[in-house]
Short mmCIF file of C-alpha atoms in Angstrom, two decimals:
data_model
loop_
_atom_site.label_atom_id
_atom_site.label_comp_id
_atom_site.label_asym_id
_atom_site.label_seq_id
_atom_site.Cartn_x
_atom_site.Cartn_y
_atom_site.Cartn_z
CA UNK A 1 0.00 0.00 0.00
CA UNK A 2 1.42 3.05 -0.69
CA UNK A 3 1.82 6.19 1.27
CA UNK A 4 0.96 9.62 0.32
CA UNK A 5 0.53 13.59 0.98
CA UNK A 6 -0.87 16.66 0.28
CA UNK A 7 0.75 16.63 -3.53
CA UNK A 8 0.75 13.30 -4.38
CA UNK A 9 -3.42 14.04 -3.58
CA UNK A 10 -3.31 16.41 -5.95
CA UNK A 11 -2.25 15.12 -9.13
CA UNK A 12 -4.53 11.93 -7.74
CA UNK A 13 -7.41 13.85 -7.41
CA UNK A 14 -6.82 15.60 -11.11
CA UNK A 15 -6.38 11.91 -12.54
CA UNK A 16 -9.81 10.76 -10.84
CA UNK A 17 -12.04 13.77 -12.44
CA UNK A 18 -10.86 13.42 -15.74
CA UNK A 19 -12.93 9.76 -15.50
CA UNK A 20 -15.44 11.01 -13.39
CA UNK A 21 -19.21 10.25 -14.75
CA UNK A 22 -21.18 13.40 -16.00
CA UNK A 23 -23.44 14.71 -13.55
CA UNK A 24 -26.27 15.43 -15.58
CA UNK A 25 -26.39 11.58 -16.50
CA UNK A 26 -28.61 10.51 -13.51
CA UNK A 27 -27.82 6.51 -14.48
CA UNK A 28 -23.96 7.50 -14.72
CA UNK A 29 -23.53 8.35 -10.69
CA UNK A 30 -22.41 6.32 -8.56
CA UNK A 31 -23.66 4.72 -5.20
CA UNK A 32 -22.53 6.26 -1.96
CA UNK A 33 -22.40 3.87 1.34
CA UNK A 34 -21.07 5.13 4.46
CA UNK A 35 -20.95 2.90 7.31
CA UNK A 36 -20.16 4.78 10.73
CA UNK A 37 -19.26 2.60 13.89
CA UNK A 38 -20.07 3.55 16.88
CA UNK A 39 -17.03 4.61 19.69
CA UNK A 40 -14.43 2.98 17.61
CA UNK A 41 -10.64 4.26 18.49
CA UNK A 42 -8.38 4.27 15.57
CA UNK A 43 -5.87 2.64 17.70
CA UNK A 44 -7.46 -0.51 18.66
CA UNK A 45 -7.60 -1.27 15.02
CA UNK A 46 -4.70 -3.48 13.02
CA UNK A 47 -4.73 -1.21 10.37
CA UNK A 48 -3.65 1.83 12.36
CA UNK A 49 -1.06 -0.06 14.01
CA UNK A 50 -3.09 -2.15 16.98
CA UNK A 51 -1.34 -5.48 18.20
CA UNK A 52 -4.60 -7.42 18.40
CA UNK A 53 -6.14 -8.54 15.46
CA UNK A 54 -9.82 -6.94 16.09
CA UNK A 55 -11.07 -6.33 12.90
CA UNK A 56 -9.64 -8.82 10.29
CA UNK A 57 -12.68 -7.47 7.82
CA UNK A 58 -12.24 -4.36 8.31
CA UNK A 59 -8.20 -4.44 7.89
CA UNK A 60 -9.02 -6.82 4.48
CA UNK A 61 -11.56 -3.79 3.32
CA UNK A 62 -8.71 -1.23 4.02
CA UNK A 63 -5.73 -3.40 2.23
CA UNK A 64 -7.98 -2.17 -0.87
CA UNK A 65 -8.79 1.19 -0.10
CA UNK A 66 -7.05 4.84 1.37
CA UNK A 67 -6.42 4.79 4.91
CA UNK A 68 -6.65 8.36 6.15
CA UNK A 69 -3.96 7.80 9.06
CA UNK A 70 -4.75 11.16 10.99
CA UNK A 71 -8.65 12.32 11.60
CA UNK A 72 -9.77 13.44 14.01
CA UNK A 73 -14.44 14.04 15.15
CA UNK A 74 -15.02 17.09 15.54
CA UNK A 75 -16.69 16.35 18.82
CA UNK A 76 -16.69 12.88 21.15
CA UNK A 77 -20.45 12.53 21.26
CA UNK A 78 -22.94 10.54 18.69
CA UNK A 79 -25.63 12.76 17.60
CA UNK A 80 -22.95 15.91 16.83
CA UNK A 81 -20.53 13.69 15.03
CA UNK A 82 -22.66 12.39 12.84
CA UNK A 83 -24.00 15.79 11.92
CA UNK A 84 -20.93 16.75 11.40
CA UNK A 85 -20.69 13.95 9.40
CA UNK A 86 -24.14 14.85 7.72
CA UNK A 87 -23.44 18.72 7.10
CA UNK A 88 -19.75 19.10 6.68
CA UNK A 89 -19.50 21.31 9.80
CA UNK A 90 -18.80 21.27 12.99
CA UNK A 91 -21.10 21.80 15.99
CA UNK A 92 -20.48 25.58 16.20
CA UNK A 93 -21.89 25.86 13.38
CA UNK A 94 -24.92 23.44 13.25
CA UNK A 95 -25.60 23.69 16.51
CA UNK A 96 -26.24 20.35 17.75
CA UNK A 97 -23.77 19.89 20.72
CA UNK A 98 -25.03 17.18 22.83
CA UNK A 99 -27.43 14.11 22.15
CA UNK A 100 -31.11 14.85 22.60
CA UNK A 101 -31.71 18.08 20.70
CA UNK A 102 -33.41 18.25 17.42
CA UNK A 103 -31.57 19.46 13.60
CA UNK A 104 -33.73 21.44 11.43
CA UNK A 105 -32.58 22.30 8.25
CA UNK A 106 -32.02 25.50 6.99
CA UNK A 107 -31.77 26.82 3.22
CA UNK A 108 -27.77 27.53 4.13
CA UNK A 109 -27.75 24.26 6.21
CA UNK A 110 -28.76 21.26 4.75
CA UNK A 111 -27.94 17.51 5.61
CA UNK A 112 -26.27 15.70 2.62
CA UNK A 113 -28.95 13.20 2.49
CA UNK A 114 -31.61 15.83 1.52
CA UNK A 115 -29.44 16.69 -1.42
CA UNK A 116 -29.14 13.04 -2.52
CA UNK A 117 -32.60 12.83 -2.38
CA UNK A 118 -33.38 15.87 -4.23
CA UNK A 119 -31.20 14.31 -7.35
CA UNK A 120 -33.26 11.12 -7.38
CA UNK A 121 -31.15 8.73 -5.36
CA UNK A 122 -32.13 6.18 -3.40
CA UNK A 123 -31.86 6.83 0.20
CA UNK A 124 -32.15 4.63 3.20
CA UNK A 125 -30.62 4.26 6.73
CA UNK A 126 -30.29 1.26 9.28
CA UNK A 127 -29.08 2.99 12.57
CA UNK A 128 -28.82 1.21 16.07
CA UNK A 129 -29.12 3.45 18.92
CA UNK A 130 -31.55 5.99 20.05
CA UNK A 131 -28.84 8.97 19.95
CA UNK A 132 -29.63 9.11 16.26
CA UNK A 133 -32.81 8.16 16.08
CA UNK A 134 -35.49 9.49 13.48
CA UNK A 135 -36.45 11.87 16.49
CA UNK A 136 -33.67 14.20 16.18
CA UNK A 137 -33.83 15.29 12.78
CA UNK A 138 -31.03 13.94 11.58
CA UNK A 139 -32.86 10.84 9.37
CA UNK A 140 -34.30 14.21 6.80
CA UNK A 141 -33.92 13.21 3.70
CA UNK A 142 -34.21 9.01 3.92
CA UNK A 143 -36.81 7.84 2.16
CA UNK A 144 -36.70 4.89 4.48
CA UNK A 145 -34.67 5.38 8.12
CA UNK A 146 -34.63 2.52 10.10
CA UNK A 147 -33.99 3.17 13.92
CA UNK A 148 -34.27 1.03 17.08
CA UNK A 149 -37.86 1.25 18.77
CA UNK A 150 -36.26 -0.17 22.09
CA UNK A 151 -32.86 -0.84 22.89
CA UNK A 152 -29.43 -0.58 21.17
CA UNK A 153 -29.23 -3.25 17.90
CA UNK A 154 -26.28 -5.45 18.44
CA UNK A 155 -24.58 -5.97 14.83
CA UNK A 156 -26.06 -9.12 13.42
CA UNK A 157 -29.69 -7.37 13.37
CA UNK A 158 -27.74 -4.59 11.93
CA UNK A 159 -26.10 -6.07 9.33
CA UNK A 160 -29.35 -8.15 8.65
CA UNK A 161 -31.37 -5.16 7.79
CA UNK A 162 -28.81 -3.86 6.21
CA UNK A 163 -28.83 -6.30 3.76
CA UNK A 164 -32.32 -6.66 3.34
CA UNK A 165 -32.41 -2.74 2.32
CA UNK A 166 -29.82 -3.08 0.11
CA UNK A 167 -31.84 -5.82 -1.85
CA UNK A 168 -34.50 -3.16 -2.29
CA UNK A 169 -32.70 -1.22 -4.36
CA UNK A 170 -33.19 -0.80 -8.10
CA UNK A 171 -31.01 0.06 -10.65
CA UNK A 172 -30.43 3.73 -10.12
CA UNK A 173 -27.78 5.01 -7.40
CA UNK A 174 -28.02 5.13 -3.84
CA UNK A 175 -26.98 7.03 -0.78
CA UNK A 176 -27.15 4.72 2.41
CA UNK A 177 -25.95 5.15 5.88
CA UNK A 178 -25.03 1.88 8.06
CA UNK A 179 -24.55 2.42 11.76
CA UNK A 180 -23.19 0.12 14.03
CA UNK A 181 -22.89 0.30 17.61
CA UNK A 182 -21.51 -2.64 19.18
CA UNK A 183 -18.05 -0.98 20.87
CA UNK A 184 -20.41 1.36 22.49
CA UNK A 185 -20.39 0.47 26.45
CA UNK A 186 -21.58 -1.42 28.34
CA UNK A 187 -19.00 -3.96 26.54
CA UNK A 188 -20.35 -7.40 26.71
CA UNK A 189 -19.76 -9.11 23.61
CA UNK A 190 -21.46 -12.33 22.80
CA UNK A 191 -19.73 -15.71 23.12
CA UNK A 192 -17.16 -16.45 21.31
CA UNK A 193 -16.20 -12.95 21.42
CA UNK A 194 -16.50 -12.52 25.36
CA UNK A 195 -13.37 -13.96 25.85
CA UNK A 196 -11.54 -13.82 22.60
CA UNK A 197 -8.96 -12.12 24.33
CA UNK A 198 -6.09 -12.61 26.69
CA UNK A 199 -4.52 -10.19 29.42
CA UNK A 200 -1.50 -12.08 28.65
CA UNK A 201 -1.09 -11.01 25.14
CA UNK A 202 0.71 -8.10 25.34
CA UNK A 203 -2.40 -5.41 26.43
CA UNK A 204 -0.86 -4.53 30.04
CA UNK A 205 2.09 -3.02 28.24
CA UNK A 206 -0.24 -1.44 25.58
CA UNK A 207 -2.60 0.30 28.49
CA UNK A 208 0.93 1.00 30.91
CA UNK A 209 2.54 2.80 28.00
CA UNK A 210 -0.18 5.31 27.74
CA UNK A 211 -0.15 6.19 31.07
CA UNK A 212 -3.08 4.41 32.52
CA UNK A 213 -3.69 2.55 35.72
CA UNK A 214 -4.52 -0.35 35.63
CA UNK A 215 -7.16 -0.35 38.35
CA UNK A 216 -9.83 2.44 38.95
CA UNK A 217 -12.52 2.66 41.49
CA UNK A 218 -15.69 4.84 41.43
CA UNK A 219 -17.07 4.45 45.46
CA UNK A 220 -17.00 1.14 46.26
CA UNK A 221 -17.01 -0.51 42.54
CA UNK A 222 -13.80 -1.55 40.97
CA UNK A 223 -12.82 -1.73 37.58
CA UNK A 224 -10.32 -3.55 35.81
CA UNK A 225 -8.95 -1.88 32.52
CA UNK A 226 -7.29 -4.81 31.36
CA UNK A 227 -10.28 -6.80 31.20
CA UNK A 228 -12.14 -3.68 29.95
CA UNK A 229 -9.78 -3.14 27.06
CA UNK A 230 -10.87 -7.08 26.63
CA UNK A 231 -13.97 -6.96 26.38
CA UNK A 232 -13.89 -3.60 23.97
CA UNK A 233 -11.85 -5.14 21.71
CA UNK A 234 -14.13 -8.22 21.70
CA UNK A 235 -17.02 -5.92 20.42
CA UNK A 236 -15.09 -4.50 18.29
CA UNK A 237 -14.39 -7.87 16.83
CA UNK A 238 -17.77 -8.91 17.22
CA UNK A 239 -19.26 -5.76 14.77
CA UNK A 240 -16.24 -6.98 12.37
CA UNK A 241 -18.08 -10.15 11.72
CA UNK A 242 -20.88 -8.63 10.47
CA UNK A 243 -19.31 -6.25 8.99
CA UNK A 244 -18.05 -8.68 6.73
CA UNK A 245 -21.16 -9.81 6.30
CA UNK A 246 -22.55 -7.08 5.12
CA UNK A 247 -19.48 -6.48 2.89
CA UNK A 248 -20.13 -10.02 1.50
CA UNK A 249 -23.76 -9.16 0.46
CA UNK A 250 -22.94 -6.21 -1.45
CA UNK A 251 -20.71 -7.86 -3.36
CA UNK A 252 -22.96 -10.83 -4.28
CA UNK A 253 -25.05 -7.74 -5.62
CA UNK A 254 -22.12 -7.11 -8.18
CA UNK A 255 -22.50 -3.49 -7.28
CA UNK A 256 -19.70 -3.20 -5.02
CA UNK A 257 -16.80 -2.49 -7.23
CA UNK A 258 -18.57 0.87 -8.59
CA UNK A 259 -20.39 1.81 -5.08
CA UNK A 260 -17.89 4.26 -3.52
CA UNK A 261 -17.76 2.81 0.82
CA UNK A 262 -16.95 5.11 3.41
CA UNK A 263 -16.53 3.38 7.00
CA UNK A 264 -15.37 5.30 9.91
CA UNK A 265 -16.11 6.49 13.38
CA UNK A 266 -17.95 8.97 14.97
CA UNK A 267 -15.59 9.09 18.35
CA UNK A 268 -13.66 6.96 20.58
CA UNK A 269 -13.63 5.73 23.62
CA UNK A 270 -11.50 6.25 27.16
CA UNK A 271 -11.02 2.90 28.62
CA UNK A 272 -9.58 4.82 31.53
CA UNK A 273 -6.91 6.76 29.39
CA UNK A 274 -6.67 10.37 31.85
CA UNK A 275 -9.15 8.76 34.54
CA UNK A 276 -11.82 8.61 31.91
CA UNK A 277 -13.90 5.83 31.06
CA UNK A 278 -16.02 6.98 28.26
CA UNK A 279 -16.26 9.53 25.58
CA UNK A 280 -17.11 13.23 25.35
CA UNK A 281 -13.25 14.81 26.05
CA UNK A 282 -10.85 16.07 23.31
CA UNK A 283 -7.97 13.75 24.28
CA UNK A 284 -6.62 11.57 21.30
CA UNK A 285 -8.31 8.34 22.38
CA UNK A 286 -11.37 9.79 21.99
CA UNK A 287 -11.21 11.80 18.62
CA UNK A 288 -9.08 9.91 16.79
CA UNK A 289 -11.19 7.48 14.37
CA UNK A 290 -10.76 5.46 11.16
CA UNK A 291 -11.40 6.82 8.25
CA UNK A 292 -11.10 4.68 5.35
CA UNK A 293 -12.85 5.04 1.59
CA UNK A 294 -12.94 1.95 -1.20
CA UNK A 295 -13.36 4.67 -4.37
CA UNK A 296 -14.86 3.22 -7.86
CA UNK A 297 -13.01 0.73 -9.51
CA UNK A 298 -13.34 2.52 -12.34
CA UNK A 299 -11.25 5.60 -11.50
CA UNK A 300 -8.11 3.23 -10.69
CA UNK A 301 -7.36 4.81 -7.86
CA UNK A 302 -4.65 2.63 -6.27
CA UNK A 303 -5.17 1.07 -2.04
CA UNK A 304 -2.84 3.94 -0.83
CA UNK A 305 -2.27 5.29 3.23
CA UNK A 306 -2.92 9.70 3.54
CA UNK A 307 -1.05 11.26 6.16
CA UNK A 308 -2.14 15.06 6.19
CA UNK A 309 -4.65 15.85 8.88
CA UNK A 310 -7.98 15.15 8.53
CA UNK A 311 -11.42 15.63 10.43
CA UNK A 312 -15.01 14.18 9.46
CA UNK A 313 -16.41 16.88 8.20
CA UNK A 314 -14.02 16.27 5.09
CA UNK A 315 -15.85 13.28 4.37
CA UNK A 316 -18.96 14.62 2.18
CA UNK A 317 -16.50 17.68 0.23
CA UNK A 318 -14.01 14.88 -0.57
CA UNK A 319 -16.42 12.46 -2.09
CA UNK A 320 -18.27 15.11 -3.81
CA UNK A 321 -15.39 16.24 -5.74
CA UNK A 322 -13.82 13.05 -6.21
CA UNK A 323 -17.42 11.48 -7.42
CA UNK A 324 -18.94 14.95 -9.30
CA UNK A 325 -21.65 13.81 -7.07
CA UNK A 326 -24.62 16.45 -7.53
CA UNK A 327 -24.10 18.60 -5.15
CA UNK A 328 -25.20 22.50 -5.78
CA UNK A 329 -23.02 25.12 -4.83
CA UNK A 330 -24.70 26.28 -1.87
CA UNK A 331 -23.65 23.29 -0.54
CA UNK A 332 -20.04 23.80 -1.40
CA UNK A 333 -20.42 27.05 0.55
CA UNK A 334 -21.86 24.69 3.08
CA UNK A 335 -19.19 22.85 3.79
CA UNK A 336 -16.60 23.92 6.17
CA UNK A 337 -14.43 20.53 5.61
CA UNK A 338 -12.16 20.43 2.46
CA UNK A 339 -11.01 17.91 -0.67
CA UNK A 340 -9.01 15.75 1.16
CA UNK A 341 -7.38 14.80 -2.52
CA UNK A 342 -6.23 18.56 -3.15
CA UNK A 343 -3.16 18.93 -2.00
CA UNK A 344 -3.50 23.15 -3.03
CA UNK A 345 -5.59 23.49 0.27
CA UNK A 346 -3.16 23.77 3.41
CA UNK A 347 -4.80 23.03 6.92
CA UNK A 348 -2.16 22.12 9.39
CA UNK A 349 -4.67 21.82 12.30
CA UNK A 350 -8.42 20.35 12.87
CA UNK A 351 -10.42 21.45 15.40
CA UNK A 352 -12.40 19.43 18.09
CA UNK A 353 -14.51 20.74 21.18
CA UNK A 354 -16.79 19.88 23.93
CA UNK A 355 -18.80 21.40 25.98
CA UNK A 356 -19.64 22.11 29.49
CA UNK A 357 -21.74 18.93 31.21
CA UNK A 358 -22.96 18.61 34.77
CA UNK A 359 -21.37 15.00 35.10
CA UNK A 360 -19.52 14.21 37.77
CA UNK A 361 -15.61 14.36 37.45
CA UNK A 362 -16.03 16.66 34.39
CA UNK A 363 -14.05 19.51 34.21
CA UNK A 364 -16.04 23.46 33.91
CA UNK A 365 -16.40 25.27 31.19
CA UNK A 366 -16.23 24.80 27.49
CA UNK A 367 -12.85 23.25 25.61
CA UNK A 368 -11.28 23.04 22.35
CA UNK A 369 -8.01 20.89 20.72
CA UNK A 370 -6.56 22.16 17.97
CA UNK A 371 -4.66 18.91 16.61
CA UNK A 372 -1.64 19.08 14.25
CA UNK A 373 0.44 16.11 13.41
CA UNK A 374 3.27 17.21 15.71
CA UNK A 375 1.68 19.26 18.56
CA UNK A 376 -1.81 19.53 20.33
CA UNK A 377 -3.03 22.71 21.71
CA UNK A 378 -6.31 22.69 24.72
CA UNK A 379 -7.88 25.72 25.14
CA UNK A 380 -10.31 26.01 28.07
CA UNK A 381 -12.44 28.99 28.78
CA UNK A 382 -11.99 28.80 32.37
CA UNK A 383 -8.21 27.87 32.47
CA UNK A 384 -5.19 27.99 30.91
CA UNK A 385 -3.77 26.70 27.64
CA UNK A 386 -1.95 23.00 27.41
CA UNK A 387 0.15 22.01 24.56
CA UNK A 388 1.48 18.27 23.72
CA UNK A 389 4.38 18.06 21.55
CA UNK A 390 2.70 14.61 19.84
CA UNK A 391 6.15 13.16 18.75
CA UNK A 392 7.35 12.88 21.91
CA UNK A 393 4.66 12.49 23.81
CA UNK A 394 1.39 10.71 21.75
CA UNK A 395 -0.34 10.33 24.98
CA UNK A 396 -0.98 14.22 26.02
CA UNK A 397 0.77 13.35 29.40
CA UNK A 398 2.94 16.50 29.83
CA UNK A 399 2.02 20.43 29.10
CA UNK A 400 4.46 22.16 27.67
CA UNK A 401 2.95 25.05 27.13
CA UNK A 402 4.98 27.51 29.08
CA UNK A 403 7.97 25.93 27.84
CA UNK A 404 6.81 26.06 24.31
CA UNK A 405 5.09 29.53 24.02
CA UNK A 406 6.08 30.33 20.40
CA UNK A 407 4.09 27.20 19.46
CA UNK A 408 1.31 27.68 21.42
CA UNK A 409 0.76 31.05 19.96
CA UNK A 410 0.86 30.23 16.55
CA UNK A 411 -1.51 27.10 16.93
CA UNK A 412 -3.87 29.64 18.83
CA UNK A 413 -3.51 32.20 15.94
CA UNK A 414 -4.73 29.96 13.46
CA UNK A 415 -8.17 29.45 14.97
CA UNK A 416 -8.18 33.26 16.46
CA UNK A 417 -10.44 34.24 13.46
CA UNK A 418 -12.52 31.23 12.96
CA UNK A 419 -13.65 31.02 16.73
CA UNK A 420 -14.23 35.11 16.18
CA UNK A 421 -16.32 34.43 13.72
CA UNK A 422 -18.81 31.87 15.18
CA UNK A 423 -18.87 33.81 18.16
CA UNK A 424 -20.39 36.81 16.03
CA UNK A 425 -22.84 34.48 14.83
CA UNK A 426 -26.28 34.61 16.45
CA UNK A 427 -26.60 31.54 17.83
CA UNK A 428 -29.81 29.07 16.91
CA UNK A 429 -32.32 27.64 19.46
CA UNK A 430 -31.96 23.84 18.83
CA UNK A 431 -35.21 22.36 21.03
CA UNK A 432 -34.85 19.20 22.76
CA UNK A 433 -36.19 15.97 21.83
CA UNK A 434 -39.66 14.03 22.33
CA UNK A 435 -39.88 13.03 25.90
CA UNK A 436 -40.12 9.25 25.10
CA UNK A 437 -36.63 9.33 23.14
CA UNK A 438 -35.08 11.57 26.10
CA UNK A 439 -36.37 8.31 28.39
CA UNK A 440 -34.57 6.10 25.89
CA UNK A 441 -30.89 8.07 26.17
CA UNK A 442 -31.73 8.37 29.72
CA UNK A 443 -31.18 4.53 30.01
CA UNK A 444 -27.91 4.34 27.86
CA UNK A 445 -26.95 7.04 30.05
CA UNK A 446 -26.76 9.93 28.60
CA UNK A 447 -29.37 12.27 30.60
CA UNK A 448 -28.86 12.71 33.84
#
C-alpha cells in the first residue's frame, strides 16, 4: 500500500475527475455507502497499528482502499458527530452539541442526504441506537430510516437489515448510511467474542505505555482496565463479523466495485486513558477514528495510506469532488471541511470541542483541541492553555505550554479568526427531543 501527501493528492485527485461520470447523467452516478461505527478508536484497530487482530474485515476492506492515518471528530459525542458527518460542519456551526436536541434544516444548512434525495437517489438508513434516532432530525432526507424502537441493535440485526435494504434497491444510485454500535459500552460481547482475548497477550504493556492505571474505582465498585480493554476489543471484533457480512452481500449484488464505501467512526472511547472511562473529552483516544474510503473501480485509484490531517467533516466535500456527485453550490459554501485529494488546500490543524456537562468528574467550562500532526493545543475557557508536543509524547501526558510559548501562539492564531467568527454568529435555538426518546438516552446514560 502506498503512502501519500498533500501533492501526491493532488495530481490523484486531477487523474480521478478526468474519468469522473457526467453529472447530468442521472444513471452515470455512482452509489454512496457510508458505514459509521459507533465509539471505535483508531488505535485498537490493526490497520492503524493495533497489536490485536480486532477487525480482520475491516483491515481486508482497508488493504484495498485509502487509509486516512490522521482524523480526528469534531466532537466525542454521537448525535454531533454524525451531523458533522451529515453537514460538513462542525457543531459551532450546526448547533447540535449534545445528544437529545433536534436538527432542522435551513436553506444555508442542509444535511447531505436531503441533497441526494433531491437528485433522485435512493436513500435509506439502518441505525442502532436511540442517539440518532429518526427523532432528532437527523434521518431528513431518507426515504426509508430505520432506527431502534427499544434498545441498542447489536450488529447481526444490523447487518441483517442492512442487507435486506440493500436488496430493495433498483437500478439507479443510492446514498445509504449503516450504523453500528456494538463498541459502544456497556462492553459485553457475545460468546465467542467474550473472551476472545487474553490479558497475557501483550495489552498490560499497551494500556501501561499510555499512562493508565490499571485499576480504577468509582465508590466502592472496581474496575479492571485490562479486562475492559478485553472486552472492547471483543465488540469490536464482534461488529467486524458482520461487517463482513454485510461487505459479503454487497458484493454478491455485483455493485460493489462501482459503489464508492466510506466506513469510519464517529468518536472513541476512554477505557480509563486520563481517569476517563467513556467519551465526550478532546484527548486523542477519543477523537481519533478510522477513516477509510474503497473509491470506484473505475477511477483506478490505487489502495494507498494519507497522512495530512484530517477531520469528518471532510468526508462529504471529498467524495463530492472526487465522485462529481450532484451537489449544488450552496452546498459547497456549506461545507466547512475540504477535498481531502487537493493537496492546493493547506490546513495544518483540525479542530475538536466539547462542551460544558454537569457530570460528575467533568471539568467546567467549554474546551477546544486544535490537533496538528506534531503538537496539540487545549484551550479552556476557564483555564489555561496546554500544549502536547505529539512526537514525543502521543499520549498528552505532559504540558508544555509555558515551555513552548512560540508554538502555542501560533496554533492559537490559526483558529483566532474562525472562533471570532462563530462567536459573532447569532446563535440558533436547537429544542430538545420528544420526551419518550429523552427516556430512551436516559437509560444508555446519557441524561442525567
Amino acid at each position: 500500500m502506498r503512502r501519500w501527501g498533500p501533492l501526491a493528492a493532488l495530481a490523484l485527485a486531477a487523474c480521478a475527475k478526468t474519468s469522473s461520470p457526467a453529472n447530468d447523467d442521472p444513471q452515470s452516478r455512482r452509489s454512496v455507502l457510508l458505514i459509521t461505527i459507533d465509539t471505535l478508536r483508531a488505535d485498537h484497530l490493526p490497520t492503524y497499528g493495533y497489536f490485536r487482530n480486532t477487525a480482520p474485515n475491516l483491515d481486508a476492506f482497508a488493504n484495498e482502499a485509502i487509509v486516512f492515518e490522521n482524523v480526528a471528530t469534531p466532537m466525542a459525542t454521537t448525535l454531533p458527530a454524525h451531523t458533522s458527518i451529515m453537514t460538513g460542519t462542525p457543531p459551532r456551526r450546526h448547533e447540535i452539541v449534545r445528544n437529545g436536541l433536534v436538527f432542522e434544516s435551513e436553506p444555508d444548512l442542509r444535511l447531505v442526504a436531503e441533497v441526494f434525495e433531491k437528485a433522485g437517489y435512493q436513500t435509506a438508513a439502518v441505525v442502532s441506537a436511540s442517539p440518532v434516532a429518526d427523532g432528532t432530525g437527523i434521518s431528513s432526507g431518507f426515504q426509508h430510516y430505520d432506527d431502534p424502537k427499544d434498545g441498542p441493535r447489536p450488529g447481526a440485526i444490523t447487518a441483517d437489515l442492512a442487507m435486506t435494504q440493500f436488496e430493495r434497491f433498483d437500478d439507479r444510485p443510492f446514498f445509504m448510511w449503516v450504523h453500528f454500535w456494538d463498541p459502544h459500552d456497556p462492553y459485553e460481547p457475545p460468546a465467542p467474542y467474550d473472551d476472545k482475548f487474553d490479558k497475557k497477550d501483550g495489552i498490560e504493556d499497551f494500556v501501561k505505555k499510555t499512562g493508565t492505571k490499571l485499576e480504577h474505582r468509582i465508590g466502592n465498585v472496581r474496575f479492571d482496565v485490562l479486562e475492559i480493554n478485553n472486552l472492547y476489543d471483543g465488540e469490536i471484533a464482534y461488529m467486524d463479523e458482520h461487517l463482513g457480512r454485510l461487505l459479503d452481500a454487497i458484493k454478491r449484488t455485483g455493485r460493489y466495485e462501482e459503489t464508492t464505501v466510506v466506513i469510519t467512526a464517529d468518536h472513541g472511547e476512554g477505557l480509563w486513558q486520563h481517569d476517563w472511562h467513556d467519551h465526550g473529552r478532546i484527548y486523542n483516544e477519543e477523537i481519533l477514528v478510522p477513516l477509510i474510503i474503497k473509491p470506484p473501480a473505475s477511477l483506478e485509484l490505487a489502495a494507498a495510506r494519507n497522512v495530512r490531517m484530517a477531520t469528518t467533516i471532510d468526508i462529504f466535500p471529498t467524495l463530492g469532488r472526487l465522485l462529481d456527485l450532484p451537489f449544488d453550490d450552496a452546498l459547497y459554501r456549506q461545507f466547512e471541511g475540504i477535498d481531502l485529494f487537493d493537496g492546493r488546500v493547506i490546513r495544518p490543524y483540525v479542530l475538536s470541542e466539547r462542551v460544558h456537562r454537569h457530570r460528575e468528574g467533568w471539568e467546567p467550562g467549554d474546551k477546544l483541541a486544535i490537533t496538528g500532526l506534531d503538537y496539540k493545543l487545549f484551550r479552556l475557557s476557564s483555564g489555561p492553555d496546554q500544549l502536547f508536543d505529539l512526537r514525543d509524547d502521543p499520549f498528552e501526558l505532559k504540558d508544555i505550554a509555558d515551555t513552548q510559548p512560540d508554538a502555542r501562539l501560533k496554533m492559537a492564531r490559526y483558529y483566532n479568526g474562525t472562533l471570532a467568527n462563530y462567536a459573532a454568529a447569532q446563535r440558533k435555538v436547537r429544542k430538545d427531543v420528544s420526551p419518550e426518546l429523552v427516556e430512551k438516552l436516559r437509560t444508555l446514560g446519557y441524561v442525567q
